[in-house]
Tab-separated table of C-alpha atoms and ligand atoms in Angstrom:
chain	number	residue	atom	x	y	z
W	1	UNK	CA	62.730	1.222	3.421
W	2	UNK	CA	60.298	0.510	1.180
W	3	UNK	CA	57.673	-2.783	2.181
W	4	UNK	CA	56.008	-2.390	-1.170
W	5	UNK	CA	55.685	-5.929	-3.197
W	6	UNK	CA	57.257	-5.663	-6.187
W	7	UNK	CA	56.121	-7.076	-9.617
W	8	UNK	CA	58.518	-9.145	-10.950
W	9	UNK	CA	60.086	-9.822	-7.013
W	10	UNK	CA	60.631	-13.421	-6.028
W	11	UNK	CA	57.678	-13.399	-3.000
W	12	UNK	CA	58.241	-16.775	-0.595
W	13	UNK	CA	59.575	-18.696	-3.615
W	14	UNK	CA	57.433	-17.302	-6.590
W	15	UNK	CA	56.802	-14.553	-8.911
W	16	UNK	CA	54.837	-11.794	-6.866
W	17	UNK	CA	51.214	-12.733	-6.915
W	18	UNK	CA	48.120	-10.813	-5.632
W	19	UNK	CA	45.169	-12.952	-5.133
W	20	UNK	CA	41.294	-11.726	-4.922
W	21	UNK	CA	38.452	-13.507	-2.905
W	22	UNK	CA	35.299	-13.526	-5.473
W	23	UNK	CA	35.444	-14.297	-9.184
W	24	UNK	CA	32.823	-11.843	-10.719
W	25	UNK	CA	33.757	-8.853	-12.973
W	26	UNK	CA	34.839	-7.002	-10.284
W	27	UNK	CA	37.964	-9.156	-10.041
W	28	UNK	CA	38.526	-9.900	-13.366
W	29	UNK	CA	39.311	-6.137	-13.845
W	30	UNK	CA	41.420	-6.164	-11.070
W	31	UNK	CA	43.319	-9.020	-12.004
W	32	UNK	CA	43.196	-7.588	-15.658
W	33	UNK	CA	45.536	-4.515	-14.040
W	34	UNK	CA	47.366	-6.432	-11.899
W	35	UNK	CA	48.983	-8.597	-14.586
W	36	UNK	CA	49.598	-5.301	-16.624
W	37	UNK	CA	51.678	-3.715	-14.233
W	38	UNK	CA	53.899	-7.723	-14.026
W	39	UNK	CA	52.098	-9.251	-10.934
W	40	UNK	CA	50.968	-12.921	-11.300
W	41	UNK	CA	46.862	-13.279	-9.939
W	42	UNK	CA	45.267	-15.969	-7.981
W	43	UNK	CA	41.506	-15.978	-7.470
W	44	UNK	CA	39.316	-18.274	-5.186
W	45	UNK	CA	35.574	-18.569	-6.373
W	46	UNK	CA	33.802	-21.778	-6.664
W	47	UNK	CA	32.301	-21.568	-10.450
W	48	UNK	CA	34.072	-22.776	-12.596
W	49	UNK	CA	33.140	-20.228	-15.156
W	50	UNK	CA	33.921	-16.908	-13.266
W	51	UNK	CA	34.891	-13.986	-14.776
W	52	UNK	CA	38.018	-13.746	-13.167
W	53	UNK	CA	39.297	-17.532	-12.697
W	54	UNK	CA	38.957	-17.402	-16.584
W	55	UNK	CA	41.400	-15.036	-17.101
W	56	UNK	CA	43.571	-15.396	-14.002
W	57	UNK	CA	46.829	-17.103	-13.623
W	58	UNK	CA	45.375	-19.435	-10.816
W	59	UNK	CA	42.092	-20.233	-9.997
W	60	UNK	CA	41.818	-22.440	-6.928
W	61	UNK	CA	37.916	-23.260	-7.443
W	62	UNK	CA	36.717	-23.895	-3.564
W	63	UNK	CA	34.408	-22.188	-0.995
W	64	UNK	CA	35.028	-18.887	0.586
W	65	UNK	CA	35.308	-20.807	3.878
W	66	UNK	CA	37.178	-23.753	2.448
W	67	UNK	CA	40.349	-24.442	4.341
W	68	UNK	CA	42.154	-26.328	1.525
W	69	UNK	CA	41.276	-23.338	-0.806
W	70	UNK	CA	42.336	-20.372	1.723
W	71	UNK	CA	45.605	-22.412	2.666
W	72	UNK	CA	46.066	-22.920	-1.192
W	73	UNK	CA	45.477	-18.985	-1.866
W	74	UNK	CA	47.997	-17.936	1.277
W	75	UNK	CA	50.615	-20.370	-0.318
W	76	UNK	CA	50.388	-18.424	-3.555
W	77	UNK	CA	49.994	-14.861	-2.844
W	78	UNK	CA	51.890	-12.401	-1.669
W	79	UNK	CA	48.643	-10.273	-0.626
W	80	UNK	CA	44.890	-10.590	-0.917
W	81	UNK	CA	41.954	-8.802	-1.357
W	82	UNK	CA	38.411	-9.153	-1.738
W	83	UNK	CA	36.200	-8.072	-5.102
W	84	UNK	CA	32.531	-8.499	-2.774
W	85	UNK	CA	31.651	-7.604	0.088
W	86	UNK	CA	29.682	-10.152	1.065
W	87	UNK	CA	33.000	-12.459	1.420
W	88	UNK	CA	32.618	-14.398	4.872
W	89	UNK	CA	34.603	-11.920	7.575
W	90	UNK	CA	36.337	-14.894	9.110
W	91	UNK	CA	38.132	-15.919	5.619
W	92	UNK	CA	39.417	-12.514	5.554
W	93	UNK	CA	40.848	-12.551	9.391
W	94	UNK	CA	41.850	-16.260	8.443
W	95	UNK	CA	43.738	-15.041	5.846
W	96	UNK	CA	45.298	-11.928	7.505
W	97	UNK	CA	46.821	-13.569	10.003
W	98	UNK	CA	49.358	-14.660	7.423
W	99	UNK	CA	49.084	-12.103	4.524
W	100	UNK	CA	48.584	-8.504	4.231
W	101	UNK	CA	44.751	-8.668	3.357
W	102	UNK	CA	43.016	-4.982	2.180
W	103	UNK	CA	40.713	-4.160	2.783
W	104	UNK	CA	40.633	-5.771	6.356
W	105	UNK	CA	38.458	-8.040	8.178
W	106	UNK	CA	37.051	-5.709	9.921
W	107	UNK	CA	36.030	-2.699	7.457
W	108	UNK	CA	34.273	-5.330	5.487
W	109	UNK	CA	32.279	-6.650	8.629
W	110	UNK	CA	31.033	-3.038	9.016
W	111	UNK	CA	30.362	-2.764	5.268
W	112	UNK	CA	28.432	-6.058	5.014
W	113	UNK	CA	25.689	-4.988	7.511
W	114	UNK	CA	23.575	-1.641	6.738
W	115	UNK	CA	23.060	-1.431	10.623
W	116	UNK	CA	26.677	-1.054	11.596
W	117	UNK	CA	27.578	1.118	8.326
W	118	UNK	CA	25.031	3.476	9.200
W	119	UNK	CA	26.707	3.742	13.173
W	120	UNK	CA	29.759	4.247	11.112
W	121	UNK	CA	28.682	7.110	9.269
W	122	UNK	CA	27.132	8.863	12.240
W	123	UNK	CA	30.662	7.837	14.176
W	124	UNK	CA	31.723	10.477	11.024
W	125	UNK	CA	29.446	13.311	11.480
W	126	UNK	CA	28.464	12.261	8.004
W	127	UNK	CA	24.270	12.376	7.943
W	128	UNK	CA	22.048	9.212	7.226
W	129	UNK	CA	18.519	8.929	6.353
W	130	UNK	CA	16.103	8.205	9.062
W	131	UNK	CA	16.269	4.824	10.228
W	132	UNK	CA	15.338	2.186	12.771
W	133	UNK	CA	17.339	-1.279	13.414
W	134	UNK	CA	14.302	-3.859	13.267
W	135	UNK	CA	15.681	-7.656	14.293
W	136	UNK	CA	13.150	-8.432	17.430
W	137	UNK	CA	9.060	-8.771	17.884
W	138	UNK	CA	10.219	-5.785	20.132
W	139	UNK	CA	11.703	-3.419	17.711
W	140	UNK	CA	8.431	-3.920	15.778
W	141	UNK	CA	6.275	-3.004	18.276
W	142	UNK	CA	8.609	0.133	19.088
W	143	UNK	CA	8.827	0.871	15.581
W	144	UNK	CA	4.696	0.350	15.024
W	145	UNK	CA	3.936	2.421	18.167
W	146	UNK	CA	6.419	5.732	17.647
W	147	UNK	CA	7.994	5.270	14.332
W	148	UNK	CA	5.642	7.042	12.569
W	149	UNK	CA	8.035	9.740	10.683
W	150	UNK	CA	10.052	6.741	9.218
W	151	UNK	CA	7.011	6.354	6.957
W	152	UNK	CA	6.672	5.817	3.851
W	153	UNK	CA	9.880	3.872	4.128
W	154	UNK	CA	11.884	0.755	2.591
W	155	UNK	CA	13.234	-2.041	4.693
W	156	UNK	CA	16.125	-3.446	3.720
W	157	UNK	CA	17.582	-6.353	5.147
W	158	UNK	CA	20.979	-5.475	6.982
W	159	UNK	CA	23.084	-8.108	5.143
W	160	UNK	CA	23.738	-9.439	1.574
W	161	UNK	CA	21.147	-6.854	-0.369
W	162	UNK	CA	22.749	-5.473	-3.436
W	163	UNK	CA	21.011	-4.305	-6.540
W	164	UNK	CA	18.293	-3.850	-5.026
W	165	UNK	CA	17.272	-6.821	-3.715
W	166	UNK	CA	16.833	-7.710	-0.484
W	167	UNK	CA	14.367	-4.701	-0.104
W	168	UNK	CA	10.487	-3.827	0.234
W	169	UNK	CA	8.600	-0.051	0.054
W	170	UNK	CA	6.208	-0.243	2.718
W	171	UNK	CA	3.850	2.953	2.332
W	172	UNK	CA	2.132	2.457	5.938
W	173	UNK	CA	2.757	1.270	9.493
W	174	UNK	CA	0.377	-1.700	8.510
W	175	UNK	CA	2.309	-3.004	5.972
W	176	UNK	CA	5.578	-3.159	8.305
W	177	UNK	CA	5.306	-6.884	9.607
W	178	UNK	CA	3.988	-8.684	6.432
W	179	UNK	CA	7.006	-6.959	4.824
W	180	UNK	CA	9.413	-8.482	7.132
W	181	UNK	CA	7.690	-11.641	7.416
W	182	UNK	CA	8.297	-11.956	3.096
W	183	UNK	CA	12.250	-10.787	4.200
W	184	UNK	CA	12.151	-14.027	6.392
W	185	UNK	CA	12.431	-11.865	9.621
W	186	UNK	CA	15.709	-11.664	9.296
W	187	UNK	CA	17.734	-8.734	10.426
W	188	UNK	CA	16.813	-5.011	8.805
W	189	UNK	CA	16.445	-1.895	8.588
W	190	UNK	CA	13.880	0.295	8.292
W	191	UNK	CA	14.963	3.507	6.106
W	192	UNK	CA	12.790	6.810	5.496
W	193	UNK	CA	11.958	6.987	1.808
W	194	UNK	CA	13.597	10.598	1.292
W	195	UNK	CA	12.763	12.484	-1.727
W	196	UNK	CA	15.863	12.132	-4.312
W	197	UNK	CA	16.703	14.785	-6.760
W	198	UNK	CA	19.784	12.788	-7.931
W	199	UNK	CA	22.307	9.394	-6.389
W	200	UNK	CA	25.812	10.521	-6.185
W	201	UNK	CA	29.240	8.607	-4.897
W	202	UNK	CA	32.681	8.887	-4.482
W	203	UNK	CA	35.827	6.462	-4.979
W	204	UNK	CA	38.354	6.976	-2.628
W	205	UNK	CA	42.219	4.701	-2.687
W	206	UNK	CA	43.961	5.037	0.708
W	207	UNK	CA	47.823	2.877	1.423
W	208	UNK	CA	48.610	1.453	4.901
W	209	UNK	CA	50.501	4.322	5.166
W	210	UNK	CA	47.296	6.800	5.113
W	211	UNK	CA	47.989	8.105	2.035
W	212	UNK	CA	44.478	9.048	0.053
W	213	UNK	CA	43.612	9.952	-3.103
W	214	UNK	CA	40.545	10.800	-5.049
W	215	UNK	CA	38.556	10.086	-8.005
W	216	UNK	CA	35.653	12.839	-9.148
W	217	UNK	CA	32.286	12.546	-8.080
W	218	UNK	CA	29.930	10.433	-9.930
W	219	UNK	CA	26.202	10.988	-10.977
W	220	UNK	CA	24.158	7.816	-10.821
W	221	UNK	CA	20.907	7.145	-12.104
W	222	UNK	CA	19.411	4.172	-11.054
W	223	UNK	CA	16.745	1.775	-12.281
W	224	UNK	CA	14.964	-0.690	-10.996
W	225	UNK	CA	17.174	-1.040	-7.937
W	226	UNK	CA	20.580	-0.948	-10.137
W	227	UNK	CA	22.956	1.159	-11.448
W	228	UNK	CA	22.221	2.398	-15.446
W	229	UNK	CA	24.426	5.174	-15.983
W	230	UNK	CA	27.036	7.318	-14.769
W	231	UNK	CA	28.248	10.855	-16.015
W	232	UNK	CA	30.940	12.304	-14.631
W	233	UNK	CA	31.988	15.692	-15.964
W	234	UNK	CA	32.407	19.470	-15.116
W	235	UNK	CA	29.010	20.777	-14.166
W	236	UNK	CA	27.160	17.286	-13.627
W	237	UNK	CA	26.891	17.520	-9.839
W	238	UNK	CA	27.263	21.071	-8.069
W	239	UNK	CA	30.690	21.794	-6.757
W	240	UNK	CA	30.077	22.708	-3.574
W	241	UNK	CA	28.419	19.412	-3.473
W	242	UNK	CA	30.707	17.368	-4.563
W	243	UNK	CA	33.308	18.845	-2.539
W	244	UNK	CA	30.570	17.562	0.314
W	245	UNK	CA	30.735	14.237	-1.015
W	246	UNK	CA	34.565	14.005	-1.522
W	247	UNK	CA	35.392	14.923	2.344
W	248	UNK	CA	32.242	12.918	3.592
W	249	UNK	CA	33.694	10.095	2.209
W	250	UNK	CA	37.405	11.116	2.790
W	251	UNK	CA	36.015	11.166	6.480
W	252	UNK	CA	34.312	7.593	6.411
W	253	UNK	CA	37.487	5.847	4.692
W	254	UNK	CA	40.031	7.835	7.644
W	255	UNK	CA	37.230	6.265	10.220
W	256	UNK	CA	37.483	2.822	9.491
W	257	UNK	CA	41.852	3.032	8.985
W	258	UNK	CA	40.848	1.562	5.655
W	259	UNK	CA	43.000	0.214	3.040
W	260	UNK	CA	41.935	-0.270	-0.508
W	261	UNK	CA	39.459	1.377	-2.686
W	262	UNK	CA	36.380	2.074	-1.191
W	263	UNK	CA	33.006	3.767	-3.091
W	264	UNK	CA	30.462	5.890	-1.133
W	265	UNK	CA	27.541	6.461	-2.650
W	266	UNK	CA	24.839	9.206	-1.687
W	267	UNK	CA	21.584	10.944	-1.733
W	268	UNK	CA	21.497	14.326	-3.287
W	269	UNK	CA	17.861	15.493	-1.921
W	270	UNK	CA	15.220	17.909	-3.244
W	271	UNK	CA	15.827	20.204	-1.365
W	272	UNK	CA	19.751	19.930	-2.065
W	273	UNK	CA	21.061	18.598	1.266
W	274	UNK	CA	23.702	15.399	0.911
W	275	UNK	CA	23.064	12.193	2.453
W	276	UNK	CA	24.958	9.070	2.546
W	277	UNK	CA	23.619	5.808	1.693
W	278	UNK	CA	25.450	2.995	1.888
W	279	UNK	CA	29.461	2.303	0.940
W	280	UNK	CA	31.384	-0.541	-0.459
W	281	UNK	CA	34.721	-1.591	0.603
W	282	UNK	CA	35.798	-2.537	-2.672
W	283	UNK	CA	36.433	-0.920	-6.436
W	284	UNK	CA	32.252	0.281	-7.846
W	285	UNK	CA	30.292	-0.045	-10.802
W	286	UNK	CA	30.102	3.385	-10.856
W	287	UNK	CA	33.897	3.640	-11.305
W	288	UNK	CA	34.357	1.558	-14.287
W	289	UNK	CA	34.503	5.153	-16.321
W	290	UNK	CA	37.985	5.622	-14.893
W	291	UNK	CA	39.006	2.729	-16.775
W	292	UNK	CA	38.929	5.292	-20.067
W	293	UNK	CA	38.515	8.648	-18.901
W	294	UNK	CA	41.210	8.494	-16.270
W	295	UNK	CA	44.873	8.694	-15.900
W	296	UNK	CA	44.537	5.840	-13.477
W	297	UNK	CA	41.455	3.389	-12.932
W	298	UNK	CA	39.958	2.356	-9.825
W	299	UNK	CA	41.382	-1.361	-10.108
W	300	UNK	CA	45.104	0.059	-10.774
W	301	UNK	CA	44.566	1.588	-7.767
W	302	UNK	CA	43.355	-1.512	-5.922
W	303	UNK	CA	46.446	-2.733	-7.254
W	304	UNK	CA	48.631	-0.473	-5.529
W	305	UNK	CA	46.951	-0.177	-2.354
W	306	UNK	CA	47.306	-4.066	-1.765
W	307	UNK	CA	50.985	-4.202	-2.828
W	308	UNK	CA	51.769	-1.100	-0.981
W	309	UNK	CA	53.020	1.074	-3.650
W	310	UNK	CA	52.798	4.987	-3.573
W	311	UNK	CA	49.561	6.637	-4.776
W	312	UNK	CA	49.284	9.618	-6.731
W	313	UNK	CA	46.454	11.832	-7.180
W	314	UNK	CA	44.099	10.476	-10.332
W	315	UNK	CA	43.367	12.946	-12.708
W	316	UNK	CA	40.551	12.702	-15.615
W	317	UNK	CA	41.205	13.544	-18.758
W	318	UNK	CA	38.205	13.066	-20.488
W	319	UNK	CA	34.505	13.998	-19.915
W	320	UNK	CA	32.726	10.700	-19.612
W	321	UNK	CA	29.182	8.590	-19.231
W	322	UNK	CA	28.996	4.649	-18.863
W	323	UNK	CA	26.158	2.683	-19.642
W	324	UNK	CA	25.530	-0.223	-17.481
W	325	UNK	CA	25.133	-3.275	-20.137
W	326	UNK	CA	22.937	-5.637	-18.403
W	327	UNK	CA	21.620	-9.314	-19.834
W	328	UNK	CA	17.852	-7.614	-21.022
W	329	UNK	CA	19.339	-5.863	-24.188
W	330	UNK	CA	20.719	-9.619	-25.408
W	331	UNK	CA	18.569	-11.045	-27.994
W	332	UNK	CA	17.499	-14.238	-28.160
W	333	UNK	CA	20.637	-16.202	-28.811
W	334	UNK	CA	22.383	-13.428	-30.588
W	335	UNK	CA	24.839	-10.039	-29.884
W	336	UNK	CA	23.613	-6.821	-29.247
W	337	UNK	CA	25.266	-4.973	-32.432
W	338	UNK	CA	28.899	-3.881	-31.150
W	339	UNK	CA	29.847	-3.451	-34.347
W	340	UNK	CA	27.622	-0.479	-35.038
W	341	UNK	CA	28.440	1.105	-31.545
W	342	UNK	CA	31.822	0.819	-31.828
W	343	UNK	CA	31.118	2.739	-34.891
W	344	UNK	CA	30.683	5.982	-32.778
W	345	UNK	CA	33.657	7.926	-31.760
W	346	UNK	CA	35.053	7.385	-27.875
W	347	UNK	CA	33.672	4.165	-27.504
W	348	UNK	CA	35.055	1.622	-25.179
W	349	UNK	CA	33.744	-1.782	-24.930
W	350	UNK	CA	33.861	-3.824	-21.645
W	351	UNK	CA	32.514	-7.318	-21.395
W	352	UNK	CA	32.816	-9.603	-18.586
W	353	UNK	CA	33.112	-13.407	-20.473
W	354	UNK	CA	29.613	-14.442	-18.597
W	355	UNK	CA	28.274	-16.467	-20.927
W	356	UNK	CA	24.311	-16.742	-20.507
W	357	UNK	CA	22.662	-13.493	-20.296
W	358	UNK	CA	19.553	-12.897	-18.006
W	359	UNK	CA	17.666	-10.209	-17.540
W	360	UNK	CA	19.072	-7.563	-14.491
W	361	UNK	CA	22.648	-9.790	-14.713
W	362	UNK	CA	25.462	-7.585	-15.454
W	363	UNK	CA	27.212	-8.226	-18.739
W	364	UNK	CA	29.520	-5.417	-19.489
W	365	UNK	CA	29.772	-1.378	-19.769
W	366	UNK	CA	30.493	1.068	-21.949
W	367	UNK	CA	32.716	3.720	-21.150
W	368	UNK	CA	31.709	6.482	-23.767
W	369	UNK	CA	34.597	9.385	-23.644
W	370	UNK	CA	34.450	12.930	-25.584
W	371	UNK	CA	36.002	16.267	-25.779
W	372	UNK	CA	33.066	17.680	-24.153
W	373	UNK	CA	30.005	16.684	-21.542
W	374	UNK	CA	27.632	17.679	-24.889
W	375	UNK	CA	29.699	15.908	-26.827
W	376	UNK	CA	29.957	12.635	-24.760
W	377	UNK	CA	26.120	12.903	-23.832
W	378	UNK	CA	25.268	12.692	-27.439
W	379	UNK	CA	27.806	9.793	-28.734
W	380	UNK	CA	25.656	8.324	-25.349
W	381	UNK	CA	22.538	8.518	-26.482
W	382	UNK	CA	23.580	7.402	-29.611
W	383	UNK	CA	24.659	3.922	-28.294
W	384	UNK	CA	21.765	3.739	-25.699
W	385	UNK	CA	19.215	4.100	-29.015
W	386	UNK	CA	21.726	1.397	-30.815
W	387	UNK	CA	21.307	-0.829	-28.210
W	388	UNK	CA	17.609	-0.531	-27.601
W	389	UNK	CA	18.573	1.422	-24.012
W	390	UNK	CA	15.852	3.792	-22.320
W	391	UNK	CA	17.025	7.465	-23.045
W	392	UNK	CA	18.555	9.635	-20.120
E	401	ADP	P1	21.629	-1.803	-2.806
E	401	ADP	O1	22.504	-2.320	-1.715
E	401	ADP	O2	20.777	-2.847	-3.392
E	401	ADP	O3	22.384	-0.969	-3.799
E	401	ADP	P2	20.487	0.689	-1.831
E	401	ADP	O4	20.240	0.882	-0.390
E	401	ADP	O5	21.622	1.436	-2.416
E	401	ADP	O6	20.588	-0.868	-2.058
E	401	ADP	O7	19.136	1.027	-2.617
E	401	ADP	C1	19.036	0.889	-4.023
E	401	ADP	C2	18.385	2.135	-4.614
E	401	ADP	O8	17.063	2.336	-4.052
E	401	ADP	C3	19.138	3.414	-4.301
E	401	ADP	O9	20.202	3.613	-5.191
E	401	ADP	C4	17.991	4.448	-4.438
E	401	ADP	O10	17.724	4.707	-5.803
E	401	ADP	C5	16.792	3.716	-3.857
E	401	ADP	N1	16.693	4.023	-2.403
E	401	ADP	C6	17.284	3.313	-1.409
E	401	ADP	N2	17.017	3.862	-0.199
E	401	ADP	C7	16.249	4.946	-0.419
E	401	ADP	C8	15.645	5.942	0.441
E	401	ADP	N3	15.799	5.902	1.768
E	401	ADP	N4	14.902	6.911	-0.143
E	401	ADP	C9	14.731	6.939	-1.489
E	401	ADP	N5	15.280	6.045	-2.343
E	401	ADP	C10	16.032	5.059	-1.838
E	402	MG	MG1	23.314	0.854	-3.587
């Protein structure tokens, strides 16, 4: 007996609708393959504007924690999930006492704070980066009098950092409490600064049923704190590697009973060792490739997990880089020049509908796909120099 929801099925009274908590471009490409595959969409954000409530067939504009709004997002949807994880943990469990919500309450409470991720991942056997929990006067001292190998280091504050932000390098022991005094003292952790030869990370889909699938690994290079570019292709990270990554985070995503789409993303150090960073319990900006390169995308598979229909091994077709396109390469008041990218061959254009563009906000991708990694890497570099992009 299959429990899947159907699109198309009459779901208490109405046309099978998934809903999404969060309105940012992460949900408007979920909702984008959602209504492709029949389902109706509901999304709760507050803006008005939001990338997803734009395009979706509902948009019930209210607070996360808004009662009205999750009552009015229950009484549409047949299932929910979340597009951020930095959704409040008790709208989730609110909501999952009534509707199949995935991923759950309580993967996304372990995902929001860096603290209890990192228990999770040594829970695994999966290895972190050096690391100290500093939320008390205590912890500092502790940290101050035998932390000494954790430095230089960053501290990160445990909750709502992304892109980022949220973080401070602090070279020396002396500059450890004026950097969490400018965090607000709030709950962090201190990391070892470990020497990075390249970022890596890993999509994984898994059903209620514990079915998982895979997407390939992904090469990230980062700047400034967020994502630029991704190339994934034969050859771009080491297979033994990346066969590291792909049961590391296999492991995490089997640890937590998750359902949904989760993203791992890693260290690949000098010296060639793997270490996990951080994860997020939802579809990644480093997966947006699979919207072109891939049999399947990440967000199709979002799709399925929440509605409970059978997952099949993705498979890429194409060798492929995307290009992060943030709100620095808008001119003043004008379009970067689409037309002439779009010129090149295996160019796909994603843009999210935000309309003001500032710099560091994310506007869009481009999924650049080829015949081969040479080719693709050169149609990339193409549209990088097009677009005024630093080289890579
Ligand atoms: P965010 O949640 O903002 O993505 P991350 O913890 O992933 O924060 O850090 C952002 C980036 O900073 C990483 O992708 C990496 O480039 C760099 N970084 C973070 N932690 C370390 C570390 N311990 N050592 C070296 N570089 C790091
Ligand atoms: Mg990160």
């Amino acid at each position: 007996m299959s429990r899947a929801i159907l699109p198309g099925a009459l779901v208490h009274g109405q046309p099978a609708t998934l809903g999404v908590m969060g309105g940012g471009q992460l949900g408007r490409m979920f909702v984008h393959a959602a209504q492709a595959m029949g389902y109706f969409t509901a999304v709760l954000d507050p803006d008005a504007a939001s990338p997803a409530g734009l395009v979706s067939h509902h948009h019930i504009q209210t607070g996360y924690l808004d009662e009205q709004g999750l009552a009015q997002l229950m009484q549409r949807c047949a299932a929910i999930t979340t597009e951020f994880e930095n959704v409040p943990a008790p709208a989730l469990t609110t909501l999952g006492a009534h509707r199949p919500v995935a991923p759950g309450a309580d993967a996304v409470a372990i995902a929001q704070d860096r603290a209890a991720e990192k228990a999770h991942f040594v829970r695994c056997g999966v290895p972190v980066a050096p690391h100290a929990s500093l939320e008390t006067p205590a912890q500092l001292a502790a940290i101050l009098s035998e932390g000494g190998d954790l430095f230089p280091g960053i501290l990160k504050t445990s909750r709502m950092g992304y892109d980022g932000k949220g973080q401070i390098r602090v070279k020396t022991r002396e500059q450890l409490s004026e950097a969490w005094a400018q965090l607000n003292n709030v709950p962090c952790v201190l990391e070892k600064m470990l020497p990075l030869q390249a970022e890596c990370s890993v999509i994984v889909a898994r059903g209620a049923d514990g079915q998982m699938v895979n997407f390939p690994v992904q090469l990230n290079l980062h700047r400034e704190g967020i994502l630029a570019v991704t190339s994934v292709y034969e050859g771009a990270v080491p297979v033994a590697l990346a066969e590291q990554a792909v049961a590391a985070t296999r492991a995490v995503a089997e640890g937590l009973n998750y359902v949904g789409v989760l993203c791992v993303e890693f260290f690949i150090l000098e010296g060639g060792q793997l270490v996990v960073n951080e994860m997020a319990p939802r579809p990644h900006n480093s997966g947006h490739y699979t919207m072109n390169a891939c049999d399947q995308s990440q967000f199709e598979l979002q799709v399925r997990t929440l509605a409970g229909l059978p997952l099949t091994q993705p498979r890429q077709h194409s060798p492929s880089i995307m290009l992060n396109l943030l709100g620095d390469l808008w001119p003043e008041g004008a379009s970067p020049a689409w037309d002439q990218v779009l010129a090149l061959p295996g160019v796909h254009l994603h843009l999210y509908g935000k309309l003001s563009a500032r710099p560091g906000r994310k506007m869009g991708h481009l999924n650049i796909t080829g015949a081969t990694p040479e080719a693709v890497r050169a149609t990339a570099l193409q549209a990088a120099g097009l677009l005024g992009m630093q080289a890579f």
